[in-house]
Each structure stands twice: as C-alpha cells, then as structure tokens.
Coordinates of C-alpha atoms in Angstrom, one line a residue:
M1 CA 317.6 62.8 364.1
N2 CA 316.1 63.9 360.8
Y3 CA 319.3 64.5 358.8
G4 CA 317.9 67.6 357.1
F5 CA 314.7 65.9 355.8
V6 CA 311.3 67.5 356.1
K7 CA 308.3 65.3 355.6
V8 CA 305.6 66.9 353.5
A9 CA 302.3 65.9 352.0
S10 CA 300.0 66.9 349.2
A11 CA 296.4 66.1 350.0
I12 CA 293.5 65.7 347.6
P13 CA 290.2 65.5 349.6
R14 CA 286.8 64.7 348.3
V15 CA 284.7 67.9 348.0
R16 CA 281.1 68.9 347.7
V17 CA 280.7 72.2 346.0
A18 CA 279.5 74.9 348.6
D19 CA 279.2 72.3 351.4
C20 CA 281.8 73.7 353.8
A21 CA 280.8 71.5 356.7
F22 CA 281.4 68.3 354.7
N23 CA 284.6 69.7 353.2
A24 CA 286.0 70.7 356.6
S25 CA 285.4 67.2 357.9
Q26 CA 287.2 65.7 354.9
I27 CA 290.2 68.1 355.3
E28 CA 290.3 67.4 359.1
K29 CA 290.4 63.7 358.4
E30 CA 293.3 64.0 356.0
I31 CA 295.2 66.2 358.4
I32 CA 294.9 63.6 361.1
I33 CA 296.0 60.8 358.7
A34 CA 299.1 62.9 357.6
D35 CA 300.0 63.7 361.2
G36 CA 299.9 60.0 362.0
K37 CA 302.5 59.5 359.2
G38 CA 304.8 62.0 360.7
V39 CA 304.1 64.7 358.1
E40 CA 305.3 68.1 359.2
I41 CA 303.6 70.3 356.5
I42 CA 300.5 69.4 354.4
V43 CA 299.0 71.4 351.6
F44 CA 295.4 71.2 350.2
P45 CA 294.0 72.4 346.9
E46 CA 292.9 75.9 346.1
L47 CA 289.6 76.9 347.7
C48 CA 289.2 73.4 349.1
L49 CA 287.0 74.6 352.0
T50 CA 284.2 75.7 349.6
G51 CA 285.1 74.0 346.4
Y52 CA 286.8 75.9 343.5
T53 CA 283.8 75.8 341.3
C54 CA 281.2 77.8 343.4
G55 CA 281.1 80.5 340.7
D56 CA 278.8 83.5 341.6
L57 CA 278.0 81.8 345.0
F58 CA 281.3 83.4 346.1
A59 CA 279.3 86.6 346.3
H60 CA 277.1 85.1 349.0
S61 CA 277.9 86.0 352.6
L62 CA 276.3 82.7 353.7
L63 CA 279.0 80.7 351.9
L64 CA 281.8 82.9 353.2
E65 CA 280.5 82.7 356.8
S66 CA 280.2 78.9 356.4
A67 CA 283.8 78.7 355.2
E68 CA 285.0 80.5 358.3
L69 CA 283.0 78.3 360.5
G70 CA 284.5 75.3 358.7
L71 CA 288.0 76.7 359.3
M72 CA 287.2 77.2 363.0
Q73 CA 286.1 73.6 363.2
I74 CA 289.4 72.4 361.7
L75 CA 291.3 74.7 364.1
N76 CA 289.5 73.3 367.1
N77 CA 289.8 69.6 366.1
T78 CA 293.5 69.7 365.2
R79 CA 294.8 72.0 367.9
Q80 CA 296.6 69.1 369.6
L81 CA 298.6 68.3 366.5
D82 CA 302.0 69.7 365.6
I83 CA 301.4 69.4 361.8
I84 CA 301.2 72.7 359.8
S85 CA 298.3 72.7 357.4
I86 CA 297.8 75.0 354.3
L87 CA 294.2 75.3 353.2
G88 CA 292.5 77.1 350.3
V89 CA 289.9 79.5 351.7
P90 CA 288.0 82.5 350.4
V91 CA 288.8 85.4 352.8
P92 CA 286.7 88.6 352.9
L93 CA 288.6 91.8 353.5
N94 CA 287.2 95.4 353.5
G95 CA 284.8 94.9 350.7
M96 CA 287.2 92.6 348.8
L97 CA 287.4 88.8 348.5
L98 CA 290.7 87.1 348.5
N99 CA 291.5 83.7 347.0
A100 CA 293.9 82.7 349.7
A101 CA 296.0 80.1 351.4
V102 CA 295.5 80.0 355.1
V103 CA 298.3 78.5 357.2
I104 CA 297.3 76.9 360.5
Q105 CA 298.9 75.0 363.3
K106 CA 297.8 73.9 366.8
G107 CA 294.6 75.9 366.7
K108 CA 296.2 79.1 365.4
V109 CA 296.0 80.9 362.1
L110 CA 299.7 81.7 361.3
G111 CA 299.2 83.7 358.1
V112 CA 297.1 84.3 355.0
V113 CA 298.7 84.4 351.6
P114 CA 296.4 85.8 348.8
K115 CA 296.7 84.8 345.2
T116 CA 298.6 87.3 343.0
Y117 CA 297.7 86.4 339.5
L118 CA 294.0 85.8 338.8
P119 CA 293.3 84.1 335.5
N120 CA 290.6 85.8 333.6
Y121 CA 290.7 84.1 330.2
K122 CA 289.1 81.2 328.4
E123 CA 287.4 79.1 331.1
F124 CA 288.7 81.2 334.0
Y125 CA 286.8 84.2 335.5
E126 CA 288.5 84.7 338.8
K127 CA 288.6 88.5 338.6
R128 CA 284.8 88.4 338.6
W129 CA 284.9 87.4 342.2
F130 CA 288.4 87.9 343.7
T131 CA 290.9 90.7 344.2
S132 CA 294.6 90.2 343.4
A133 CA 297.2 90.4 346.2
S134 CA 298.8 93.2 344.3
E135 CA 295.8 95.4 345.1
V136 CA 295.8 94.7 348.8
M137 CA 297.4 97.2 351.1
E138 CA 296.3 95.8 354.5
P139 CA 299.1 94.0 356.4
M140 CA 296.7 92.1 358.6
V141 CA 293.3 90.4 358.4
R142 CA 291.0 89.2 361.1
L143 CA 290.1 85.6 360.7
C144 CA 288.5 83.2 363.2
G145 CA 288.8 85.8 365.9
Q146 CA 292.6 86.2 365.3
N147 CA 294.6 89.0 363.9
V148 CA 296.7 87.4 361.2
P149 CA 299.6 88.5 359.0
L150 CA 298.4 89.0 355.4
N151 CA 300.9 89.2 352.5
A152 CA 301.7 87.4 349.2
C153 CA 305.3 87.4 350.3
L154 CA 305.1 85.6 353.7
L155 CA 307.8 83.2 354.7
F156 CA 307.0 80.7 357.4
D157 CA 310.0 79.6 359.6
T158 CA 310.0 76.1 361.2
A159 CA 312.7 74.3 363.1
G160 CA 313.5 72.4 359.9
T161 CA 312.9 74.8 357.0
T162 CA 311.5 78.0 355.7
F163 CA 308.6 77.7 353.3
G164 CA 306.6 80.0 351.0
I165 CA 303.3 79.7 349.2
E166 CA 301.8 80.5 345.8
L167 CA 298.5 79.7 344.2
C168 CA 297.8 78.0 340.9
E169 CA 298.1 80.7 338.2
D170 CA 301.0 82.2 340.1
L171 CA 303.2 79.4 338.9
W172 CA 302.3 80.0 335.2
A173 CA 303.4 83.7 335.3
P174 CA 306.6 84.6 333.5
I175 CA 308.2 85.5 336.9
P176 CA 306.3 83.4 339.6
P177 CA 306.1 84.7 343.1
S178 CA 308.0 81.6 344.2
S179 CA 311.1 82.9 342.5
A180 CA 311.2 85.9 344.8
L181 CA 310.2 83.7 347.8
A182 CA 313.1 81.3 347.1
L183 CA 315.6 84.2 346.7
Q184 CA 314.5 85.5 350.1
G185 CA 314.9 82.2 351.9
A186 CA 312.0 79.8 351.0
E187 CA 313.4 76.3 350.7
I188 CA 310.0 74.6 350.0
I189 CA 307.2 76.1 347.9
F190 CA 303.6 74.9 348.4
N191 CA 301.1 75.5 345.6
L192 CA 297.4 75.3 346.1
S193 CA 295.8 74.8 342.7
A194 CA 292.6 74.2 340.8
D195 CA 294.2 72.9 337.6
N196 CA 291.6 71.5 335.2
E197 CA 292.5 68.8 332.7
G198 CA 293.1 69.1 329.0
V199 CA 294.9 66.9 326.5
G200 CA 298.7 67.3 327.0
K201 CA 298.2 69.8 329.9
H202 CA 299.4 67.4 332.6
N203 CA 302.8 66.8 331.0
Y204 CA 303.2 70.6 330.6
L205 CA 302.3 71.1 334.2
R206 CA 304.9 68.5 335.4
S207 CA 307.5 70.1 333.2
L208 CA 306.6 73.6 334.6
I209 CA 306.9 72.4 338.2
A210 CA 310.2 70.6 337.5
Q211 CA 311.7 73.6 335.9
Q212 CA 310.6 76.0 338.7
S213 CA 311.8 73.8 341.5
A214 CA 315.1 73.4 339.7
R215 CA 315.5 77.2 339.0
C216 CA 314.6 77.9 342.7
I217 CA 316.7 75.0 344.0
A218 CA 313.8 74.2 346.1
G219 CA 311.2 71.6 347.1
Y220 CA 307.9 72.1 345.4
V221 CA 304.7 70.6 346.7
F222 CA 301.6 70.9 344.5
S223 CA 298.0 70.1 345.3
S224 CA 295.2 70.5 342.8
C225 CA 291.5 69.7 343.3
G226 CA 289.9 66.5 342.1
F227 CA 286.7 64.5 342.4
G228 CA 283.7 66.4 343.6
E229 CA 284.4 69.7 341.9
S230 CA 281.7 70.7 339.3
T231 CA 282.1 69.2 335.9
T232 CA 279.7 71.7 334.2
D233 CA 282.4 72.7 331.8
V234 CA 285.8 71.3 332.9
V235 CA 287.1 68.3 334.8
F236 CA 289.6 68.3 337.7
A237 CA 291.7 65.2 337.9
G238 CA 293.4 65.8 341.3
N239 CA 297.1 66.3 340.9
A240 CA 299.4 65.7 343.9
L241 CA 303.0 66.2 343.0
I242 CA 306.2 66.6 345.2
Y243 CA 309.4 67.7 343.5
E244 CA 312.9 68.4 344.8
N245 CA 315.2 70.6 342.7
G246 CA 313.7 69.4 339.4
T247 CA 313.3 65.7 340.4
L248 CA 309.9 64.1 341.0
L249 CA 309.8 62.4 344.5
A250 CA 306.1 61.4 344.6
S251 CA 302.8 61.8 342.8
G252 CA 299.2 60.8 343.3
K253 CA 296.8 59.0 341.1
R254 CA 294.9 61.2 338.6
F255 CA 291.2 60.8 338.1
S256 CA 290.9 59.0 341.4
F257 CA 287.4 59.0 343.1
E258 CA 289.0 58.6 346.5
E259 CA 290.8 61.0 348.7
Q260 CA 294.6 60.9 348.6
V261 CA 297.5 61.9 350.9
V262 CA 300.8 61.7 349.0
T263 CA 303.9 62.0 351.2
S264 CA 307.6 62.3 350.8
E265 CA 310.6 63.8 352.4
I266 CA 312.4 66.8 351.0
D267 CA 316.1 67.0 351.7
V268 CA 316.5 70.6 352.8
E269 CA 320.2 70.1 353.7
R270 CA 320.8 69.0 350.1
L271 CA 319.0 72.1 348.8
R272 CA 321.1 74.4 351.1
T273 CA 324.3 72.8 349.8
E274 CA 323.2 73.3 346.2
R275 CA 322.4 77.0 346.9
R276 CA 325.8 77.6 348.6
V277 CA 327.7 76.0 345.7
N278 CA 325.6 77.7 343.0
T279 CA 326.9 81.2 343.4
T280 CA 324.5 82.4 340.7
F281 CA 321.7 81.9 343.2
A282 CA 323.3 84.3 345.7
S283 CA 324.0 86.8 342.9
C284 CA 320.3 86.8 341.9
R285 CA 319.3 87.3 345.5
A286 CA 321.5 90.3 345.8
Q287 CA 320.2 91.8 342.5
T288 CA 316.5 91.1 342.9
A289 CA 314.3 94.2 343.1
Q290 CA 311.5 92.3 344.8
G291 CA 310.2 93.5 348.2
V292 CA 311.4 92.1 351.5
A293 CA 309.4 89.1 352.7
R294 CA 307.8 89.1 356.1
H295 CA 308.7 86.1 358.3
V296 CA 306.2 84.2 360.4
A297 CA 307.4 82.0 363.2
T298 CA 305.8 78.6 363.7
E299 CA 306.1 76.2 366.6
Y300 CA 308.6 73.4 366.5
V301 CA 307.5 70.7 364.0
N302 CA 310.6 68.6 363.5
A303 CA 310.5 66.8 366.9
R304 CA 309.8 63.2 365.8
D305 CA 312.3 60.8 364.5
L306 CA 312.2 60.5 360.7
Q307 CA 310.4 57.6 359.1
L308 CA 312.0 57.8 355.7
T309 CA 309.7 56.6 352.9
R310 CA 311.6 57.9 349.8
T311 CA 314.1 55.6 348.3
F312 CA 317.6 56.2 347.0
D313 CA 319.3 54.6 344.0
P314 CA 322.1 52.3 345.2
H315 CA 324.0 53.2 342.1
P316 CA 323.5 57.0 341.7
F317 CA 326.1 57.3 338.9
V318 CA 324.5 54.6 336.7
P319 CA 321.7 55.6 334.4
Q320 CA 318.6 53.4 334.6
G321 CA 315.5 52.5 332.5
P322 CA 314.7 54.1 329.2
M323 CA 317.5 56.7 329.6
L324 CA 320.2 54.1 329.8
D325 CA 321.2 54.1 326.1
E326 CA 321.0 57.8 325.7
R327 CA 323.1 58.5 328.8
C328 CA 325.7 55.9 328.1
E329 CA 326.1 57.2 324.5
E330 CA 326.4 60.8 325.9
I331 CA 329.1 59.8 328.5
F332 CA 331.0 57.8 325.9
S333 CA 330.8 60.7 323.4
I334 CA 332.2 63.2 326.0
Q335 CA 335.2 60.9 326.6
V336 CA 335.7 60.6 322.8
S337 CA 335.4 64.3 322.1
G338 CA 337.8 65.1 324.9
L339 CA 340.4 62.8 323.6
A340 CA 339.9 63.8 320.0
Q341 CA 340.6 67.5 320.9
R342 CA 343.7 66.6 322.8
L343 CA 345.1 64.4 320.0
T344 CA 344.3 67.1 317.4
H345 CA 345.8 69.8 319.5
T346 CA 349.1 68.0 320.2
Q347 CA 349.3 66.5 316.7
A348 CA 350.0 63.1 318.3
K349 CA 350.5 60.3 315.9
S350 CA 349.5 57.5 318.3
A351 CA 347.6 56.7 321.5
V352 CA 349.4 54.4 323.8
V353 CA 347.3 52.3 326.3
G354 CA 348.3 49.7 328.8
I355 CA 345.8 46.9 328.4
S356 CA 345.5 44.6 331.5
G357 CA 342.3 42.8 330.6
G358 CA 340.5 44.7 333.3
L359 CA 337.5 47.1 333.1
D360 CA 339.3 50.4 333.2
S361 CA 341.9 49.8 330.5
T362 CA 339.1 48.2 328.4
L363 CA 337.0 51.3 328.5
A364 CA 340.0 53.5 327.7
L365 CA 340.8 51.3 324.7
L366 CA 337.2 51.5 323.5
V367 CA 337.3 55.3 323.8
C368 CA 340.5 55.3 321.7
V369 CA 339.0 53.2 319.0
Q370 CA 335.9 55.3 318.7
T371 CA 338.0 58.5 318.7
F372 CA 340.3 57.2 315.9
D373 CA 337.3 56.1 313.9
K374 CA 335.7 59.6 314.2
L375 CA 338.9 61.3 313.3
G376 CA 339.3 59.1 310.3
L377 CA 342.6 57.6 311.6
S378 CA 343.8 54.1 311.3
R379 CA 343.3 52.0 314.4
K380 CA 346.9 50.8 313.9
G381 CA 347.8 54.2 315.5
I382 CA 346.4 52.8 318.8
I383 CA 349.2 50.9 320.5
G384 CA 347.8 48.5 323.0
V385 CA 350.5 47.3 325.4
T386 CA 350.1 44.3 327.5
M387 CA 352.7 44.0 330.2
P388 CA 352.5 40.7 332.1
G389 CA 353.8 40.7 335.6
F390 CA 354.0 38.4 338.6
G391 CA 350.2 38.5 339.2
T392 CA 348.9 38.4 335.6
T393 CA 346.5 35.5 335.1
D394 CA 345.8 33.6 331.9
R395 CA 342.3 34.9 331.9
T396 CA 343.1 38.6 331.9
H397 CA 346.1 38.2 329.6
S398 CA 344.0 36.3 327.1
N399 CA 341.2 38.8 327.3
A400 CA 343.6 41.7 326.7
V401 CA 345.1 40.1 323.6
D402 CA 341.8 38.8 322.2
L403 CA 340.2 42.3 322.6
M404 CA 343.1 44.1 320.9
E405 CA 343.0 41.6 318.0
S406 CA 339.3 41.8 317.5
L407 CA 339.5 45.7 317.5
G408 CA 342.4 45.7 315.0
V409 CA 344.8 47.9 317.0
T410 CA 348.6 47.5 317.2
I411 CA 349.6 45.0 319.8
R412 CA 352.8 45.1 321.8
E413 CA 353.8 42.8 324.7
V414 CA 356.5 43.7 327.1
S415 CA 357.0 41.5 330.2
I416 CA 357.9 43.5 333.3
K417 CA 359.2 40.5 335.3
D418 CA 362.9 40.7 334.4
A419 CA 363.0 44.5 334.7
C420 CA 361.4 44.3 338.2
L421 CA 363.7 41.6 339.4
Q422 CA 366.7 43.6 338.3
H423 CA 365.2 46.6 340.1
F424 CA 364.7 44.6 343.3
K425 CA 368.3 43.6 343.0
D426 CA 369.4 47.2 342.5
I427 CA 367.6 48.5 345.5
G428 CA 368.2 45.4 347.7
H429 CA 364.6 44.3 348.0
N430 CA 363.7 40.6 348.5
P431 CA 361.3 39.6 345.7
E432 CA 359.6 37.1 348.1
V433 CA 358.4 40.0 350.3
H434 CA 355.2 41.1 348.7
D435 CA 354.9 44.5 350.3
V436 CA 354.0 47.9 348.9
T437 CA 357.5 48.2 347.3
Y438 CA 356.9 45.0 345.5
E439 CA 353.5 46.1 344.2
N440 CA 354.3 49.7 343.4
S441 CA 357.5 49.0 341.5
Q442 CA 355.5 47.0 339.0
A443 CA 353.0 49.8 338.4
R444 CA 355.8 52.3 337.9
E445 CA 357.7 50.0 335.6
R446 CA 354.6 49.7 333.4
T447 CA 354.1 53.5 333.4
Q448 CA 357.8 54.0 332.3
I449 CA 357.3 51.5 329.4
L450 CA 354.2 53.3 328.2
M451 CA 355.8 56.7 328.5
D452 CA 358.8 55.6 326.5
I453 CA 356.7 53.9 323.8
A454 CA 354.7 57.2 323.5
N455 CA 358.0 59.0 323.0
Q456 CA 359.1 56.5 320.4
T457 CA 355.8 56.9 318.4
N458 CA 355.1 60.6 318.9
G459 CA 352.1 59.6 320.9
L460 CA 350.1 60.2 324.1
V461 CA 349.8 57.8 327.0
I462 CA 346.1 57.4 327.7
G463 CA 345.3 57.1 331.4
T464 CA 342.9 54.4 332.5
G465 CA 342.3 55.2 336.2
D466 CA 338.7 55.9 337.2
L467 CA 337.0 58.3 339.6
S468 CA 336.5 55.6 342.4
E469 CA 340.2 54.8 342.4
L470 CA 341.1 58.5 342.6
A471 CA 338.7 59.0 345.5
L472 CA 340.3 56.1 347.4
G473 CA 343.8 56.8 346.2
W474 CA 343.9 53.2 344.9
A475 CA 346.7 54.0 342.4
T476 CA 350.4 54.0 342.6
Y477 CA 351.8 57.6 342.8
N478 CA 353.6 58.3 339.6
G479 CA 352.7 54.8 338.4
D480 CA 349.2 54.1 337.0
H481 CA 348.3 57.4 338.7
M482 CA 350.1 59.3 335.9
S483 CA 349.4 59.6 332.1
M484 CA 349.2 62.3 329.4
Y485 CA 345.4 62.3 329.3
G486 CA 343.0 60.4 331.5
V487 CA 339.8 59.6 329.7
N488 CA 338.2 57.8 332.7
A489 CA 339.1 60.4 335.4
S490 CA 335.5 61.3 336.2
V491 CA 333.9 57.9 335.5
P492 CA 333.3 55.9 338.7
K493 CA 333.9 52.2 338.8
T494 CA 330.2 51.2 338.9
L495 CA 329.6 53.2 335.7
V496 CA 332.7 51.8 334.0
K497 CA 331.2 48.3 334.2
H498 CA 327.9 49.5 332.7
L499 CA 329.6 51.4 330.0
V500 CA 331.7 48.5 328.9
K501 CA 328.6 46.3 328.9
W502 CA 326.7 48.9 326.9
V503 CA 329.4 49.1 324.3
A504 CA 329.5 45.3 324.1
E505 CA 325.8 45.2 323.4
N506 CA 325.7 48.1 320.9
G507 CA 327.6 47.6 317.6
M508 CA 330.4 45.3 318.6
G509 CA 331.3 42.2 316.6
E510 CA 330.7 38.8 318.2
A511 CA 334.4 38.3 319.1
S512 CA 334.7 41.6 320.8
R513 CA 331.4 41.3 322.5
K514 CA 332.2 37.9 324.0
T515 CA 335.5 39.2 325.3
L516 CA 334.0 42.4 326.7
L517 CA 331.3 40.5 328.6
D518 CA 333.9 38.2 330.1
I519 CA 336.0 41.2 331.2
V520 CA 332.8 42.6 332.9
D521 CA 332.6 39.4 334.9
T522 CA 336.2 39.3 335.9
P523 CA 337.0 40.2 339.5
I524 CA 338.5 43.6 339.9
S525 CA 342.2 43.3 340.7
P526 CA 345.5 45.2 340.2
E527 CA 347.2 41.7 339.8
L528 CA 350.4 42.8 341.6
I529 CA 350.5 39.7 343.8
P530 CA 351.2 36.2 342.2
A531 CA 348.1 34.1 341.4
D532 CA 347.0 31.2 343.6
E533 CA 348.1 27.6 342.9
D534 CA 345.2 27.2 340.4
G535 CA 346.2 30.3 338.5
N536 CA 343.3 32.4 339.7
I537 CA 343.4 36.0 340.9
R538 CA 344.6 36.1 344.5
Q539 CA 344.4 39.9 345.0
I540 CA 340.8 41.0 344.9
T541 CA 340.5 44.8 345.2
E542 CA 337.1 44.9 346.8
D543 CA 338.3 42.5 349.6
L544 CA 341.0 45.1 350.4
V545 CA 339.3 48.5 350.1
G546 CA 335.6 47.5 350.1
P547 CA 332.8 47.1 347.6
Y548 CA 332.9 49.7 344.9
E549 CA 329.1 50.1 344.9
L550 CA 329.3 51.2 348.5
H551 CA 332.3 53.6 347.9
D552 CA 330.6 55.1 344.8
F553 CA 327.4 55.7 346.9
F554 CA 329.6 57.3 349.6
L555 CA 331.5 59.3 347.0
Y556 CA 328.3 60.7 345.4
Y557 CA 326.7 62.0 348.5
F558 CA 330.0 63.2 350.0
L559 CA 331.1 65.2 347.0
R560 CA 327.8 66.1 345.3
F561 CA 326.0 67.4 348.4
G562 CA 328.6 67.6 351.1
F563 CA 326.7 65.2 353.5
A564 CA 328.2 64.3 356.8
P565 CA 329.3 60.6 357.1
S566 CA 326.5 60.0 359.7
K567 CA 323.9 61.0 357.1
I568 CA 325.6 59.0 354.4
Y569 CA 325.5 56.0 356.7
F570 CA 321.8 56.6 357.5
L571 CA 321.0 56.5 353.7
A572 CA 323.4 53.6 352.9
V573 CA 322.0 51.3 355.6
R574 CA 318.5 51.8 354.3
T575 CA 319.5 51.6 350.6
F576 CA 321.6 48.5 350.9
K577 CA 319.4 46.7 353.5
G578 CA 319.7 43.0 352.9
V579 CA 322.9 43.4 351.0
Y580 CA 325.3 44.8 353.6
D581 CA 324.7 44.9 357.4
E582 CA 325.3 48.0 359.5
E583 CA 328.8 47.0 360.6
T584 CA 329.9 46.4 357.1
V585 CA 328.6 49.8 355.9
K586 CA 330.3 51.5 358.9
K587 CA 333.6 49.7 358.3
W588 CA 333.9 50.7 354.7
L589 CA 332.6 54.3 355.3
Q590 CA 335.5 54.7 357.8
T591 CA 337.9 53.4 355.1
F592 CA 336.4 55.8 352.6
C593 CA 336.8 58.9 354.9
R594 CA 340.3 57.9 355.9
R595 CA 341.6 57.2 352.5
F596 CA 339.8 60.2 350.8
F597 CA 341.7 62.6 353.0
N598 CA 345.1 61.0 353.2
Q599 CA 345.2 60.3 349.5
Q600 CA 344.4 63.8 348.3
F601 CA 348.1 64.4 347.4
K602 CA 347.6 62.1 344.4
R603 CA 344.7 64.1 343.2
S604 CA 346.6 67.4 343.5
C605 CA 348.7 66.5 340.5
L606 CA 346.1 64.8 338.4
P607 CA 346.5 64.6 334.6
D608 CA 344.0 66.3 332.4
G609 CA 340.8 64.5 331.7
P610 CA 337.2 65.2 330.7
K611 CA 334.4 65.7 333.2
V612 CA 331.4 63.6 332.3
G613 CA 329.0 64.0 335.2
S614 CA 328.1 66.1 338.2
V615 CA 331.0 64.8 340.3
S616 CA 334.7 65.2 339.5
L617 CA 337.9 65.3 341.4
S618 CA 339.9 67.5 339.1
P619 CA 342.1 69.9 341.2
R620 CA 341.7 72.5 338.4
G621 CA 337.9 72.3 338.5
D622 CA 335.4 70.6 340.8
W623 CA 337.6 69.7 343.8
R624 CA 340.2 71.9 345.4
M625 CA 341.4 70.5 348.7
P626 CA 344.7 70.8 350.7
S627 CA 346.7 67.6 350.7
D628 CA 347.3 67.9 354.4
A629 CA 343.7 68.4 355.6
S630 CA 342.7 66.5 358.7
S631 CA 340.1 63.7 358.5
A632 CA 339.4 63.7 362.3
L633 CA 336.1 65.6 362.1
W634 CA 334.7 63.2 359.6
L635 CA 336.0 60.0 361.2
N636 CA 334.7 61.2 364.6
D637 CA 331.3 61.6 363.0
V638 CA 331.4 57.9 362.0
A639 CA 332.8 56.5 365.2
P640 CA 329.6 56.6 367.4
L641 CA 327.4 55.1 364.7

C-alpha cells in the first residue's frame, strides 16, 4: 500500500565532457542505486550523457553516435528494472539537433521531450547547436532502433501518477511549459537542467521552483549538472531539489565532488485534493489555449510497498524555528483585528470573558487586552469573570485571579454552586450523580451569567473554545459552545499552548509571565467534577478524549487534505513512533472519527470568529457538512488496521 505517495529521485552523476561511455556507466550505476531504494522515477541533468559543456563538439557525428550507443548500453543493462529514468541526451532529427529528455523503462524508450526555450544570451549559446521544440513538426523520432513519440507536451501515465518534463530554461520563461503540462494532467514535473552558479542565483532558483510547484499544485523534481562539467567560463554546483506544492522536501549538497541520488516521496493524493478544492485550477484548465498533450503509457511502477523516508511534523499547526515569532505575531494579530472590527461595528462598551485559569480563556483574555490597547480603550472595559464551581481547584482559581489583576482588567467573581444546586433541585437531579447533566448544567449556568453581564454592560461575550474542541465536540451545546464572538475558533489546542507561551515571553511583565507559564503547565480540564482529596484536578480531558497532539494531527490531515483514516494512521504511527504505540493511535483515531461526525450539529450553529490558518470549521466558510452524515465509511476504514 502506497497511500498516494510516489518515490522520486534527483540524480547528480559524475561526468566527463564528451566521454559518453563513462557517463553512461555512471548513469547506469545511479539508476541501479535508486531502484534499490524503491525509487519509481529518477531524473538526471540536462545533456548528462555527453556533458552539457561540449560546445561545438555537438556538431560532430561521432559524439552523437557515441551518445546513442551509451543510451543503448543503459537500456540493455537496466531492462530488468521497473524504475523509469529521464536522461538528458542530444537527439539528431532530420538535419536538426534537439536538446532533449529521453524517458526510458525496462529496455524501452518511452518518449523524447525536446527543450522549448533555448537560452542564447550572456554565457549561453544553445541556438548555435540546437533547435527549439517549437520548430519541430515531426511527431516521432527513431532512437536506439525504436520509433518513439516526440513532443514537448508529452504526458507519461504510470499506475501512481502522471508526469511531464521541461528542461532548464523552460522554467525561467514567463509561462513555462510546465504550466500547460500541469493544467492538462501532470502531477509531477521533472526538470533536467544545466544551471551554472552565480552569487545569489541559487536562492532565486529555489524561489522560482517553489513558486512554480505551488502555482501548478504539483511535485517538482529538479536535477542540474555538477562536478565534471567544464569550468572554462562557468561552474556547475550540482543542484538536486525536490518540491511539493511550494514546499522543499529534499535537496542535495551543492559543490559536491561525489555523485548524489536525492530521494523523497511526493504525495500525489494530496496534490489531487488540493486541485479539486482549488476551483481556480479547473477554471484555468478550461480556459487555457495550449494544445492538447499526448499521453504515453508506462508499465506499472508502483508495485512495491512504500518505504517512507520523508518526515512529517507531529505538530503541523505549530510554527517552528526562525518563523516562530513572526507566525505567532501574525496569528495573534488576526485574532486582535477580528475582535477589534466586531467591537467597533457593534459599538460594544465591554468585552466579557469567562476566566477559568485554563489555556483557552487565557488566550481569549490576552486577545482582548491587546485589542483594547490598540483601540485606545481602557482595560477596565474588559470584564473577566471567574465562576468557581464544584471542580474548580485552588491552582486554576488563583491563576485566573492573578492574571486578571496583573493585566489590569475588571474582575468579577460569581460562584455557580448555589445556582446549580437549586437547578438540580428544580429538575429533580441528585447532585451526587456526576453524569452529563451534572457537568453540562455548570457550563450552561456559566454561559447564562456571561450573557447577562454582557447585557448589563452593553458588551459582547467573547468565546474561548478552540478548533480542537470544536472538532471533537468537546463543548456543552449552548453552554461554552456559545458566545457572541469566538476569537479562538480556528486555533487548535496545540497552537493555543504555544501562543500563550509566546505572549508570556514577549513583552509581558514578570507577574503576568509567571502566571501564564504556570497556566501552560496546568493539565487541561473542564473542571466539572469535584477535585480529588488533595485538591488536585480529577477530570483530565486528554484521559477522556485522547491526547490533543494526536487529535490535532488527525484533524490537520483529515480537513486539510481529505486523507482517509487509514492513511492518517499510517502517517501518525511513523510520526509518533516511540511516543504512542499503534493500538493507542488506532484507539484515538476511532474516537476522532466517531466524535467528528456525531458532533457536527454543534458546529452547524457556530458563533462568528476569525480564520487564522489553513484549517477552519466555520459552517459559513471552510466546512459545510450535514449534521446527520454517517461515519460508517470512515470507521470501517480504521477497523482493520
């Protein structure tokens, strides 16, 4: 099972200029290495069989004949392999010479793709030797005793994907051939290149490939020649780059004196989902004036079980590395701007927030504080309400009060115990029975208090619930599920923790910082069940519904790319190896699938709130799902795992 992944490779062989026999042996060696790694498609640099820097030697028949002999050698010695190889070869045709990519598999030449844009400026003189694909009328070429399809717009169909090819300068054109190839079905683009080095050029190249792979919603595998090419006037560093929809998956070592085979797996299923969701892609395909591509069938190449080498972030919602500060500030600013507009539009005089001493309400309060500061309003207009109940612990209550005091907001405390006990008496519920009625009545009592205080003060109730809770339905319907504006609605739990920590470490006073960091370390709990005999939290959310880092991982791949549970399980088991065993992953994945479907009714009437990332559950925007959809198909996909 390959779960939509296609293993690809970018190879940088050692070359000797004009020594086709040596070059063929080097290429053959790298093909065999790649096949041993389970690679399905491998690409080599431009004109790798002769060397790119042969110059006027390209006019010599002896060199061209030697190149064809070298190609025949490779065909003969790799005919037992399933791998598809894409080689750079000069191909003579009716008095012309083509700078071409030759696609081979199992001893057959599948197709020849000539280069379209021949650079003829500065250090490049390709029009001196080669003819552009745009000037070629012939649909076929004879090569190595085989009649082979010839076209710049060939699409190669495998069992796992469809791919297209462009060569070096083609990528640098205002409208690269890969754009038309992608619109006509290519999911992976392979580029054979001879890209010489210059100061700053490499960064520009990476940006160019990232942008093109993103625009095409495609994989992009780039191979540029390296050590062994002539350094008479320029130097070739050997660039091996593999991108997927704008993201770098793998890269080789530049200026290496050794051959390289850089591999990774491109998630074609993910690309297909992105294209289906992005209706602009389909619109462009319908409107393109490009010619119709010719399809070439290949033999089945996706037969072996996948040996996944690429890694996946266990916390896909959480920014990492040098981008952490910038991303956290951006997310926080989106929340602040959303709330500022709503307060301004409604002319609200206050923002009312229930403060529990937990992560979600803390983040909501911090957003309110920053919003009021930016609007030039007094923080006293923020009414923080702590509402101790049967499960409130000293730690969370103290943190709630300490935080509000340090931030200078208005503090109100309203115990819900007496009101809930009276309510239990009114409806005939035994307060010693700690069931769903016992828990939900507390959440609804708190919401009623907040709503009424908002009415008293001409304010808005600011919702604190996060994206992870919404996905699992871990909220009381018409209780903490409801507010007048939910600032955390598209912020997952794993990100909430990092945002609170980021705020604590950026511009907070010592008192606030200390409290915030203790809140980050507090176990996540709704505190609806009485504490234990030592006063500690008894009701730990992650013991009941599962670890949030797992659920956020499930949520990301379920919503962002529409992956089946079996594929999510496959990724999660590898990503969390050593943290959670297979049974644990399966258990909580089943919980996720079951709850995600049967709790949709809560999301169907979700309060307004700002979208901050690529995943949201707003019923007015990103996620429109019937509340009575069956989860059977998804649960059945998990069951046999």
